CSV table of C-alpha atoms in Angstrom, one decimal:
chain,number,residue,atom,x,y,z
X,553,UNK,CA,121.0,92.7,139.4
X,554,UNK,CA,122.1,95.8,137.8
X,555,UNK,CA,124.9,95.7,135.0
X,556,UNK,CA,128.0,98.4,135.9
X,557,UNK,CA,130.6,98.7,133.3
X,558,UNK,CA,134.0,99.5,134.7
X,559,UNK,CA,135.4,103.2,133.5
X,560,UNK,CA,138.4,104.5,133.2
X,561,UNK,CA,139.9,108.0,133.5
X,562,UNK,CA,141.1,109.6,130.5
X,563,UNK,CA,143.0,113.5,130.4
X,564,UNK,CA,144.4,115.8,128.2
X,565,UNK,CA,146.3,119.2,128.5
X,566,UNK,CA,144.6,122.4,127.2
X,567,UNK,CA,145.0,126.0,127.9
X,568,UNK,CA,143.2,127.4,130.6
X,569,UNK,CA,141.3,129.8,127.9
X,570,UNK,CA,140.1,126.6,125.4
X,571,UNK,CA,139.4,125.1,128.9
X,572,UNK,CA,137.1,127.4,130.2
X,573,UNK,CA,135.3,127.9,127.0
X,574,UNK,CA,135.1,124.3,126.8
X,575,UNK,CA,133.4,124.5,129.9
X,576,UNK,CA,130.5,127.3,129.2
X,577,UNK,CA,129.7,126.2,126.0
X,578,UNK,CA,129.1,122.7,127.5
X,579,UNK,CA,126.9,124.5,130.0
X,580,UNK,CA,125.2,126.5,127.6
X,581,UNK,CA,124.4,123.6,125.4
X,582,UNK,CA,123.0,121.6,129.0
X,583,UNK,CA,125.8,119.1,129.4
X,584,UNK,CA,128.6,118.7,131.3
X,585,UNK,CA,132.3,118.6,129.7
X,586,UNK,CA,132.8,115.2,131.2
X,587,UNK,CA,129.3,114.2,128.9
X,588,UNK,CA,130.9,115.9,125.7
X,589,UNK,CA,133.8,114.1,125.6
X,590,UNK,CA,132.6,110.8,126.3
X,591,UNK,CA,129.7,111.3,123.7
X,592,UNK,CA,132.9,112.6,121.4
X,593,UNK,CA,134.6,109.7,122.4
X,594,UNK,CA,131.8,107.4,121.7
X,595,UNK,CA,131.1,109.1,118.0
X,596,UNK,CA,134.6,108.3,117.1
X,597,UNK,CA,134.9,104.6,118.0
X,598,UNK,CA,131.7,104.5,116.0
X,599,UNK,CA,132.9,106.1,112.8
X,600,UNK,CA,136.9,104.1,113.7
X,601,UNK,CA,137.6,108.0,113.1
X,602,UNK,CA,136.3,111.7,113.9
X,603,UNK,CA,133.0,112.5,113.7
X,604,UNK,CA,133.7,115.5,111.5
X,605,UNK,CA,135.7,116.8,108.9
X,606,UNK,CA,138.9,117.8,110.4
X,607,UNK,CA,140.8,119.0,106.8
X,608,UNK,CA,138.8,122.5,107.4
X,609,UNK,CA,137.1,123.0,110.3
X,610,UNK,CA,137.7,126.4,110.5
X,611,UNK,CA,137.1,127.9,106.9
X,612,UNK,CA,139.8,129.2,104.8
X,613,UNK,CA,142.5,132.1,106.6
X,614,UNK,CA,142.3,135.6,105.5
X,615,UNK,CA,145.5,135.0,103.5
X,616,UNK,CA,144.2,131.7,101.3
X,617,UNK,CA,141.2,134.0,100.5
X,618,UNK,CA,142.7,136.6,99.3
X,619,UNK,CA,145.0,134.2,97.0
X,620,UNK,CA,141.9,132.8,95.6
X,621,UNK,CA,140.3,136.0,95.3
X,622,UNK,CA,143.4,136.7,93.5
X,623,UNK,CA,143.6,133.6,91.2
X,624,UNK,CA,140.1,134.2,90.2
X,625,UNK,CA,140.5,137.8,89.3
X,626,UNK,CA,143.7,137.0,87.7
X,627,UNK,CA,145.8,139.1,90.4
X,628,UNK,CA,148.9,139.4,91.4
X,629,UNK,CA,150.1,135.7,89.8
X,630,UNK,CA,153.9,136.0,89.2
């Protein structure tokens, strides 16, 4: 007897440009979006949150760098 877990549909709204690179990098990485997300969605019912750090992912904007930059060269301060 094999064991078949029920599933259930889950959907979100993107742009049609995350979409589709959503899509290729999937491919390029050999899985299909419908694999990422449940292996995303699997990661964070494991953790109870996400599997990364969300606070930065993207680095620091050109702006907040130059304001460092700034504080450490003692720069434009007042």
């Amino acid at each position: 007897m094999s064991s078949h877990l029920a599933t259930a549909p889950l959907s979100t709204k993107v742009t049609d440009d995350e979409k589709r690179a959503f899509v290729e990098l999937c491919h390029a990485i050999g899985t299909s979006p419908s694999n990422a997300l449940r292996m995303f969605v699997t990661a964070f019912n494991r953790r109870r949150s996400f599997p990364f750090v969300v606070s930065n992912p993207e680095g620091f904007n050109a702006e907040t760098l130059q304001a460092m930059d700034d504080a450490i060269n003692h720069r434009n301060l007042f």
